[in-house]
CSV table of C-alpha atoms and ligand atoms in Angstrom, one decimal:
chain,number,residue,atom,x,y,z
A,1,UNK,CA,-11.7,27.5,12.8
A,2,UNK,CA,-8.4,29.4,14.1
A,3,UNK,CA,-6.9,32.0,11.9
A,4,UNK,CA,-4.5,31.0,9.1
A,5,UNK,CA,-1.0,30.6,10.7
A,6,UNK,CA,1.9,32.5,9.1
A,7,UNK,CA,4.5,30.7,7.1
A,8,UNK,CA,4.6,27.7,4.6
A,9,UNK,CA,1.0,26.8,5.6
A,10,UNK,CA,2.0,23.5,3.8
A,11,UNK,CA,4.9,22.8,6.5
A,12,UNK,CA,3.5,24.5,9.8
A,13,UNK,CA,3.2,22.2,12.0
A,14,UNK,CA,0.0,23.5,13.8
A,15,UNK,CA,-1.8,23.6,10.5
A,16,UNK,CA,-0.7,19.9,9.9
A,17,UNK,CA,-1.7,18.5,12.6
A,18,UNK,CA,-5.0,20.1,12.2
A,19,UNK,CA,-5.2,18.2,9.1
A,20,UNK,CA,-3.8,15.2,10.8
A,21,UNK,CA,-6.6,15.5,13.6
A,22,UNK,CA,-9.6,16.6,12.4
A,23,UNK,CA,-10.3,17.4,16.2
A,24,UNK,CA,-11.1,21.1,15.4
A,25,UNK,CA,-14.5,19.7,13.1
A,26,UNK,CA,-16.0,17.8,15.7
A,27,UNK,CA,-19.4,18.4,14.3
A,28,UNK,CA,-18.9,19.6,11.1
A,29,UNK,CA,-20.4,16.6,8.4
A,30,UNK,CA,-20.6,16.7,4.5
A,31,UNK,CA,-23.7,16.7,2.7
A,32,UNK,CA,-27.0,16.0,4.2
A,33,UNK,CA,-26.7,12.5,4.9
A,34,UNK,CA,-29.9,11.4,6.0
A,35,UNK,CA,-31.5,8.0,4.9
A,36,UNK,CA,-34.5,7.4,2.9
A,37,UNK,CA,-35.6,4.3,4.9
A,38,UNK,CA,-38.9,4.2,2.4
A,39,UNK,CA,-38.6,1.4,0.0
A,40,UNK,CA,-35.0,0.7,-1.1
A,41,UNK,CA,-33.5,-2.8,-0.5
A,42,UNK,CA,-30.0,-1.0,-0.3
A,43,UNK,CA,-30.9,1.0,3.1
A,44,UNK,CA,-29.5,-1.4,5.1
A,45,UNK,CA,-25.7,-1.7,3.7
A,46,UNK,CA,-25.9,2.1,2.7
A,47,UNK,CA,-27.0,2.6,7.1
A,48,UNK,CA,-23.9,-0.3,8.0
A,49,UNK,CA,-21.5,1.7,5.6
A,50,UNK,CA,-22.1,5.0,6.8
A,51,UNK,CA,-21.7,4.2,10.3
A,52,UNK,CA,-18.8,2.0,9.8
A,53,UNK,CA,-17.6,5.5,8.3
A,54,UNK,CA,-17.8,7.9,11.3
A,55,UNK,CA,-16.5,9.6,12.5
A,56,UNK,CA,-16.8,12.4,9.5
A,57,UNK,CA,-15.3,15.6,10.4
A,58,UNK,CA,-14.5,17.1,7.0
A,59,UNK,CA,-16.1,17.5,3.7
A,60,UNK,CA,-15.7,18.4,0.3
A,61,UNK,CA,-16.2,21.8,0.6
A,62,UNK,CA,-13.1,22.2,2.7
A,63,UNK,CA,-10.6,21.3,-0.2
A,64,UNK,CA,-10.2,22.8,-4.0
A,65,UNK,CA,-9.5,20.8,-7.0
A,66,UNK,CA,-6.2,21.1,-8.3
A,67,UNK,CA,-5.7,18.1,-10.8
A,68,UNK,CA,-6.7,14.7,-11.6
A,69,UNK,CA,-3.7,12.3,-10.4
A,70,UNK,CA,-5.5,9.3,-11.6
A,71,UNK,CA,-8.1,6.2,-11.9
A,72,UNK,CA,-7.8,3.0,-10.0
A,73,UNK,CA,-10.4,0.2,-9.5
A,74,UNK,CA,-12.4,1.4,-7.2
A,75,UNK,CA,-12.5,5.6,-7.8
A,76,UNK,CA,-10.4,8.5,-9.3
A,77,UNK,CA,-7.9,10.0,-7.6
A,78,UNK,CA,-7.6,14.1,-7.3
A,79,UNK,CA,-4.6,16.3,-6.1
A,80,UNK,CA,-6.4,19.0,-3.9
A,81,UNK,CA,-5.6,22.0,-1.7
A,82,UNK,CA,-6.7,22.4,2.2
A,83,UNK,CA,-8.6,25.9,1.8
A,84,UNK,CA,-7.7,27.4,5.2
A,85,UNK,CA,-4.2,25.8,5.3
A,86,UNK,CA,-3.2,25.5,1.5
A,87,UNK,CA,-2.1,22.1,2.2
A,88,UNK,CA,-2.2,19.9,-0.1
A,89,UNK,CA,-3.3,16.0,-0.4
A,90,UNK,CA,-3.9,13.6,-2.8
A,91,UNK,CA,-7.6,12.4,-2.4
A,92,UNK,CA,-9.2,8.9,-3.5
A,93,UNK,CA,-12.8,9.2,-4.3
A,94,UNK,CA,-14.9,6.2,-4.2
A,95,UNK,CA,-18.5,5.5,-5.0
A,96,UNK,CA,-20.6,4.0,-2.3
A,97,UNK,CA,-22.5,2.3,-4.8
A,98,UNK,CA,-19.3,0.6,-6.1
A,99,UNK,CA,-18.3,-0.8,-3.3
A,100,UNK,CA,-21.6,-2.3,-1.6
A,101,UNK,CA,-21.4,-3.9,-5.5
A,102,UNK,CA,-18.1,-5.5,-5.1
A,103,UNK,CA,-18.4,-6.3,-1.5
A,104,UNK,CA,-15.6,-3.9,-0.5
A,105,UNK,CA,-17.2,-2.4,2.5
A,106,UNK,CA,-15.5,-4.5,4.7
A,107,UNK,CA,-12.2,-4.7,3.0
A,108,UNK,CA,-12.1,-0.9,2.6
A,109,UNK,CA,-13.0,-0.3,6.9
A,110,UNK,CA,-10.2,-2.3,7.6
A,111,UNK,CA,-7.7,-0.9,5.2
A,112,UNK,CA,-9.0,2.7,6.7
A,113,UNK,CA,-8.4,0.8,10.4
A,114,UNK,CA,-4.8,-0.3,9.4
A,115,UNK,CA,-3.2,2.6,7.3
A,116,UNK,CA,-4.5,5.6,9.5
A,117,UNK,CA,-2.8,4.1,12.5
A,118,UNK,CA,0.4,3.8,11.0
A,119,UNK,CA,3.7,6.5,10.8
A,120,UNK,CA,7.0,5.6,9.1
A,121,UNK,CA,8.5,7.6,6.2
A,122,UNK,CA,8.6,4.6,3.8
A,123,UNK,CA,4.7,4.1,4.4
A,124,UNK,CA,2.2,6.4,2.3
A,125,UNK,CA,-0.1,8.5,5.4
A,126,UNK,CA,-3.8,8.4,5.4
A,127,UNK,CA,-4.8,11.6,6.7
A,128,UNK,CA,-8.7,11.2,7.3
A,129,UNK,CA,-11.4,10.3,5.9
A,130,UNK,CA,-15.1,11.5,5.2
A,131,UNK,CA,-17.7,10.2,3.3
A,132,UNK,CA,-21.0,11.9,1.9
A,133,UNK,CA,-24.6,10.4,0.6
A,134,UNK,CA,-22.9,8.6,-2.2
A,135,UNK,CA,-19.1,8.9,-2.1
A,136,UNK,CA,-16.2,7.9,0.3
A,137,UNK,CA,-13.1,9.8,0.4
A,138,UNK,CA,-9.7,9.1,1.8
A,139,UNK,CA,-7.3,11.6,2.2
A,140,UNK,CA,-3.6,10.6,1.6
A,141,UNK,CA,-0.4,12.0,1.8
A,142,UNK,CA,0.5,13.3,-2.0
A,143,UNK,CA,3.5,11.3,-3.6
A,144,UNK,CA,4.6,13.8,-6.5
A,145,UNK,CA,7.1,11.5,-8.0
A,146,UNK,CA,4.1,8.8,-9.3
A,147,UNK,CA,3.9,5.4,-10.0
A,148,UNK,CA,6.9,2.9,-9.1
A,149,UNK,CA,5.2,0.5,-11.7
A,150,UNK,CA,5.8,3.1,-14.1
A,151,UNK,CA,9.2,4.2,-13.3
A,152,UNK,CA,10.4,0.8,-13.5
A,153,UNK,CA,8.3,-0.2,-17.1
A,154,UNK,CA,10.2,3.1,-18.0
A,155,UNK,CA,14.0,1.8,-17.9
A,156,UNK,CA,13.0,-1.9,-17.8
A,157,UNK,CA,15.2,-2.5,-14.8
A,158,UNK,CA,17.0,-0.5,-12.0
A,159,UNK,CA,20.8,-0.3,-11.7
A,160,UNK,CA,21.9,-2.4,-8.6
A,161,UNK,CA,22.4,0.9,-6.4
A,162,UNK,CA,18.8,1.9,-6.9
A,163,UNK,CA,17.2,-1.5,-6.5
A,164,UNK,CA,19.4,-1.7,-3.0
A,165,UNK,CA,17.9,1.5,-1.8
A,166,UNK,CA,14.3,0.9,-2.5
A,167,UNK,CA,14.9,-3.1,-1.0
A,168,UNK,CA,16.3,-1.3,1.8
A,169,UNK,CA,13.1,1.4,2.4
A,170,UNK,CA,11.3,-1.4,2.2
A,171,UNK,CA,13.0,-3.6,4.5
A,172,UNK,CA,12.6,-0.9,7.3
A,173,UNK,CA,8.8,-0.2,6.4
A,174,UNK,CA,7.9,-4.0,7.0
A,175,UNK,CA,9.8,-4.4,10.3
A,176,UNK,CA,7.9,-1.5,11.4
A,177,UNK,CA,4.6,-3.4,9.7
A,178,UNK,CA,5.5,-6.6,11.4
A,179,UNK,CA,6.3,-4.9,14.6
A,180,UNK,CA,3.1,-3.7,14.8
A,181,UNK,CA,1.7,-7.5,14.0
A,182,UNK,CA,0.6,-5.9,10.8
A,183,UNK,CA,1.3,-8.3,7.7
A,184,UNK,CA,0.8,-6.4,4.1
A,185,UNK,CA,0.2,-9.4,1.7
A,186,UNK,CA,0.2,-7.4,-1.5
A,187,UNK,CA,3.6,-6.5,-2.0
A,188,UNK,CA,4.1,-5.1,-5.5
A,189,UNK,CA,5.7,-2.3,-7.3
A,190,UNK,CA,1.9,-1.5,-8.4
A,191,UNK,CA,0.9,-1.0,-5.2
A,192,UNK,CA,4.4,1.6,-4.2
A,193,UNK,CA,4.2,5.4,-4.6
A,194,UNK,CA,7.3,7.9,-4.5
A,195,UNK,CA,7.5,10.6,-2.4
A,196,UNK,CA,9.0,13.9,-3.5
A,197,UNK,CA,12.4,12.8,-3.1
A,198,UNK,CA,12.0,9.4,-4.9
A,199,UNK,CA,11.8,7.4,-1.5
A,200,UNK,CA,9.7,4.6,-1.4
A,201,UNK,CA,5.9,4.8,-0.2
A,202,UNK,CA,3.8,1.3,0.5
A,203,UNK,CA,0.4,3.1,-0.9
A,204,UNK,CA,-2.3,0.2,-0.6
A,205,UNK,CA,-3.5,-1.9,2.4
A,206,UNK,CA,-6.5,-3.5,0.7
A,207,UNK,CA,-5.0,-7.3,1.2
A,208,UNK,CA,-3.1,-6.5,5.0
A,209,UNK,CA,-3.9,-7.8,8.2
A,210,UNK,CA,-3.5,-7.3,11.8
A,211,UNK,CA,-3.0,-10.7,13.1
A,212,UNK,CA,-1.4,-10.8,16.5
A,213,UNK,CA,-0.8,-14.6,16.9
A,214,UNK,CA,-2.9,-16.0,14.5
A,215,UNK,CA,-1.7,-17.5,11.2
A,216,UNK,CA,-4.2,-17.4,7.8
A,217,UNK,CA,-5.6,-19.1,5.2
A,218,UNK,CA,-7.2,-16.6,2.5
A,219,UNK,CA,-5.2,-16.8,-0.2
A,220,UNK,CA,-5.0,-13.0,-1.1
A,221,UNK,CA,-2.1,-10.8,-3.5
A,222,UNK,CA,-1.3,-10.9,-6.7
A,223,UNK,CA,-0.7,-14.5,-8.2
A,224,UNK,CA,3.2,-13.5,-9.1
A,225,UNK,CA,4.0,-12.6,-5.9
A,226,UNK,CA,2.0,-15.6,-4.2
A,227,UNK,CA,4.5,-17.7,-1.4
A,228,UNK,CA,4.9,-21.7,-1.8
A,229,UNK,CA,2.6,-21.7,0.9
A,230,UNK,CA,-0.4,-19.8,0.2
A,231,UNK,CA,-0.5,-21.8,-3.1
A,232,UNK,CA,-0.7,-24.9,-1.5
A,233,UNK,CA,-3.4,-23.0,0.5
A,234,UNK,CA,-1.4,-24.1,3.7
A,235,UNK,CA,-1.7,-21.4,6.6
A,236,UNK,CA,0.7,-18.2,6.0
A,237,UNK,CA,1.7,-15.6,8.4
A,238,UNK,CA,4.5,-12.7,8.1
A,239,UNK,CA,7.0,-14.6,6.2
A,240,UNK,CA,4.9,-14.2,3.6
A,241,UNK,CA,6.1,-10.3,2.9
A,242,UNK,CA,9.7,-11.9,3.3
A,243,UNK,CA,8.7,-14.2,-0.4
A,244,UNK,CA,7.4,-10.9,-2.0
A,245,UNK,CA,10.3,-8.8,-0.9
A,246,UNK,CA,12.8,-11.3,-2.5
A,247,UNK,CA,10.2,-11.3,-5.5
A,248,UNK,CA,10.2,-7.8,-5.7
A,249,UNK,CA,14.1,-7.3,-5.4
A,250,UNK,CA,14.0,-9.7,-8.8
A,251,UNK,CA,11.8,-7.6,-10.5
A,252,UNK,CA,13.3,-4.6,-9.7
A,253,UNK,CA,16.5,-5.8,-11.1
A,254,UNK,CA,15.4,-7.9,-13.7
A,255,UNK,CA,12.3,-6.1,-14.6
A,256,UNK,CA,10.0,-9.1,-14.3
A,257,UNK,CA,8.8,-11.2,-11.5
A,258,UNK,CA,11.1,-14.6,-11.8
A,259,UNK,CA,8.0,-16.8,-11.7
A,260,UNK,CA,6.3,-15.5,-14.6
A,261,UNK,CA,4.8,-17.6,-17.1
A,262,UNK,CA,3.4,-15.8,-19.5
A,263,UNK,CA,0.3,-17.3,-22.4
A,264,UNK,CA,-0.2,-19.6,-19.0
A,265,UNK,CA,-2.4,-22.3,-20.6
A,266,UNK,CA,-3.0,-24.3,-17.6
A,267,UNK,CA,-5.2,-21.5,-16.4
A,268,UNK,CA,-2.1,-20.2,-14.0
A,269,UNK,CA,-1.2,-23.9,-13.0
A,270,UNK,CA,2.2,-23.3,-14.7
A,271,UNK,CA,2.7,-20.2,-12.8
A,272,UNK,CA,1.7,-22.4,-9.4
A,273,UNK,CA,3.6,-24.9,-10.2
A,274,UNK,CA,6.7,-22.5,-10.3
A,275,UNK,CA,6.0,-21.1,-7.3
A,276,UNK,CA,5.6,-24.2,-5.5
A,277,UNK,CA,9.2,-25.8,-6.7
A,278,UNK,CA,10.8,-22.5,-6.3
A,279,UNK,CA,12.1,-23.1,-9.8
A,280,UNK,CA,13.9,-19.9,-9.9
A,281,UNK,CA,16.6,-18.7,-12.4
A,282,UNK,CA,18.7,-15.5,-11.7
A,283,UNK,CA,20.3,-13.9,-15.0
A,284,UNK,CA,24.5,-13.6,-15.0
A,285,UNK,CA,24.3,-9.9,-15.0
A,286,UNK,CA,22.5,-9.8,-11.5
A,287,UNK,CA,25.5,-9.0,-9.0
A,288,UNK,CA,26.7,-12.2,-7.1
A,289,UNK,CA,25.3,-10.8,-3.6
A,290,UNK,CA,21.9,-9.4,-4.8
A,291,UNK,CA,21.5,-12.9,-6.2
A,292,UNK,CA,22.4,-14.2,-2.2
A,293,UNK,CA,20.0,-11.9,-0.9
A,294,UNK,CA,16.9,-13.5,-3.1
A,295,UNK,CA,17.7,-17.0,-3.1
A,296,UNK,CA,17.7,-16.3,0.9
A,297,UNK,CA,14.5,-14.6,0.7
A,298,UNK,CA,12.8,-17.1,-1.6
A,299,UNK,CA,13.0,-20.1,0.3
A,300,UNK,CA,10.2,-22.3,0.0
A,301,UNK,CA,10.2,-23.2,4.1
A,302,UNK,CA,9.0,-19.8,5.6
A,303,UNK,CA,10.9,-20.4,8.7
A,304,UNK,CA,14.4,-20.6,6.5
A,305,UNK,CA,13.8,-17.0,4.6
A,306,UNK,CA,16.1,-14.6,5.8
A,307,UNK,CA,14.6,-12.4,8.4
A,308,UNK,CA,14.3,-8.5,8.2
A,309,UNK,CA,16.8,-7.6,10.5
A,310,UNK,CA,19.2,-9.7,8.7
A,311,UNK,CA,18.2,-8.3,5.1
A,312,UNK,CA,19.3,-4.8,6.7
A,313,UNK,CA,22.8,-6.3,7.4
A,314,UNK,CA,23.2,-8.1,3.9
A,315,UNK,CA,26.4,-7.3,2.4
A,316,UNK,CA,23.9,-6.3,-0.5
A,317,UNK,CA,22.2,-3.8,1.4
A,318,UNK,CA,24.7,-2.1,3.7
A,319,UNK,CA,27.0,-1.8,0.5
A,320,UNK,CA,24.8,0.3,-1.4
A,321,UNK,CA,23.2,2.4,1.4
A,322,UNK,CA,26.2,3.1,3.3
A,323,UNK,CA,24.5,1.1,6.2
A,324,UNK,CA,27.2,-0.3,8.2
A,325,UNK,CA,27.4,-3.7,10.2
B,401,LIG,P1,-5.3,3.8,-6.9
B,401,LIG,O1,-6.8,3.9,-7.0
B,401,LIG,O2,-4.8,3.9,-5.5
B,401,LIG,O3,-4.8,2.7,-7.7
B,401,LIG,O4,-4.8,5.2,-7.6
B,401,LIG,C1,-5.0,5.5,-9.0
B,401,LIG,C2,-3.8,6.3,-9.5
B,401,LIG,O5,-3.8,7.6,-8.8
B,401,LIG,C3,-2.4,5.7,-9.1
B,401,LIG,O6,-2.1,4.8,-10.1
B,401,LIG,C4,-1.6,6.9,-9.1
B,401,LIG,O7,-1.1,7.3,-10.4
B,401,LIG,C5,-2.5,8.0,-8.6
B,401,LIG,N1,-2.3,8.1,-7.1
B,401,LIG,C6,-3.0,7.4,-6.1
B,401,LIG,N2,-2.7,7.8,-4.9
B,401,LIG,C7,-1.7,8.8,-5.1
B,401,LIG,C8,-1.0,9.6,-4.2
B,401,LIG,N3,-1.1,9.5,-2.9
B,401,LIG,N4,-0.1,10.5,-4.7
B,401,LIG,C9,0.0,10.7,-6.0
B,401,LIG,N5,-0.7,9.9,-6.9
B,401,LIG,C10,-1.5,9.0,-6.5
């Protein structure tokens, strides 16, 4: 290990990027993580899992607790400190056990494939990863200002400016997602962080893909934010974050999704239904052009939703950011 650099050990860049890398810990690994091959049924997923996992340059040992941030499906998440460097991230524990359960192995690999390989300002960092005999750990860039779920149950809805800028974050984040031939699938304001500055963060890749040509069929998200066309269980591809950003830009100014139906007794087939007729109903006191900007996002022909590049030059968007044409 080098010696401590001076400075904001937080900020300095060589200490970052020792974070970031992981290169100097080339053979350091967390607990003992030998196999009991014995007599356990589980060896086998336990073995795939672990190797899936390497390469594991860090452990526990090199970070101190802080405080909890919070609990999510699948494991707790701690705010911790970098010993050597003082830096600090937020990190998701997760129990092996858990996930072999629920079948998240595979899910979890490529969410770890996806996120770690991915840079933009708007897009929460996965720093690295370890895992021990029982436990997987991801460590993420820290986003002090919480939950945007929360923020936006907090006031109901956002003011048009704010809705605009966070739209607008978003907007660049999944052209640099779709540039990359990554497609999220799970846009939602439960699955956005905020950075220090309130800026947006996308924090969960469980449901994106990296699909190059290909289009889908797996009907994955949250049932709200669902297109026309994975309903029908027709083949999706990108246009489908175009349908969840228009969704979200309703809820952000509305303060619920526009195809809610809530006490759905048709076991959700109201809610499809919906979905499927775009029956959509914008309140008066939504501005005239954020209302342009959604209907042109949720359009039931995927081919006719306004494209990214577009949404960055809607008069919606440029008004409120000070983006010009
Ligand atoms: P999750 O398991 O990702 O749903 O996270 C559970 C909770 O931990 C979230 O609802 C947040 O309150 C908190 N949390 C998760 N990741 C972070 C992060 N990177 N920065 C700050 N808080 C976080």
């Amino acid at each position: 290990m080098p010696p401590p650099v001076g400075g904001s050990p937080r900020n300095h860049p060589y200490q970052r990027s020792l974070i970031l890398s992981g290169l100097t810990r080339q053979n350091r690994t967390s607990t003992n993580n030998s196999i009991n091959n014995s007599n356990s049924d589980n060896v086998a997923p336990y073995y795939q899992l672990s190797r899936a996992l390497t390469p594991r340059q860090w452990c526990l040992d090199d970070f101190e607790l802080a405080r909890p941030l919070g609990k999510g499906q699948f494991g707790r998440v701690y705010l911790m400190r970098e010993r050597q460097s003082g830096y600090v991230v937020a990190m998701k524990m997760m129990l092996k056990a858990e996930l072999l359960k629920f079948n998240m192995q595979h899910q979890l690999r490529r969410e770890i494939e996806i996120q770690s390989n991915l840079k933009h300002k708007h897009i929460l960092r996965l720093d690295t990863f370890f895992h021990d005999k029982t436990r997987v750990f991801l460590v993420l860039e820290y986003a002090p200002q919480g939950e945007m779920y929360k923020k936006l149950r907090k006031v109901s809805r956002f003011p048009e400016w704010q809705a605009s800028k966070y739209v607008y974050e978003m907007t660049t984040a999944l052209l640099y997602l779709h540039r990359k031939h990554v497609i999220h699938r799970d846009i939602k304001p439960e699955n956005l962080l905020l950075g220090s500055h309130g800026e947006l963060k996308i924090s969960d890749f469980g449901w994106s893909v990296h699909a190059p040509k290909s289009r889908r069929t797996t009907i994955c998200g949250t049932l709200d934010y669902l297109p026309p066309e994975m309903v029908e269980g027709r083949e999706h591809s990108s246009p489908v974050d175009l349908w969840s950003l228009g969704v979200l830009c309703y809820e952000f100014l509305v303060g619920k999704p526009p195809f809610e139906v809530l006490d759905d007794e048709d076991g959700l087939e109201s809610t499809y239904k919906k979905i499927a007729s775009v029956d959509l109903s914008i309140p008066d006191y939504v501005s005239n052009e954020a209302k342009d900007l959604i209907v042109k996002l949720l359009r039931y022909n995927p081919d006719q939703r306004l494209v990214l590049e577009r949404v960055l030059l809607h008069p919606w968007i440029t008004r409120h950011n000070g983006t010009s044409k």
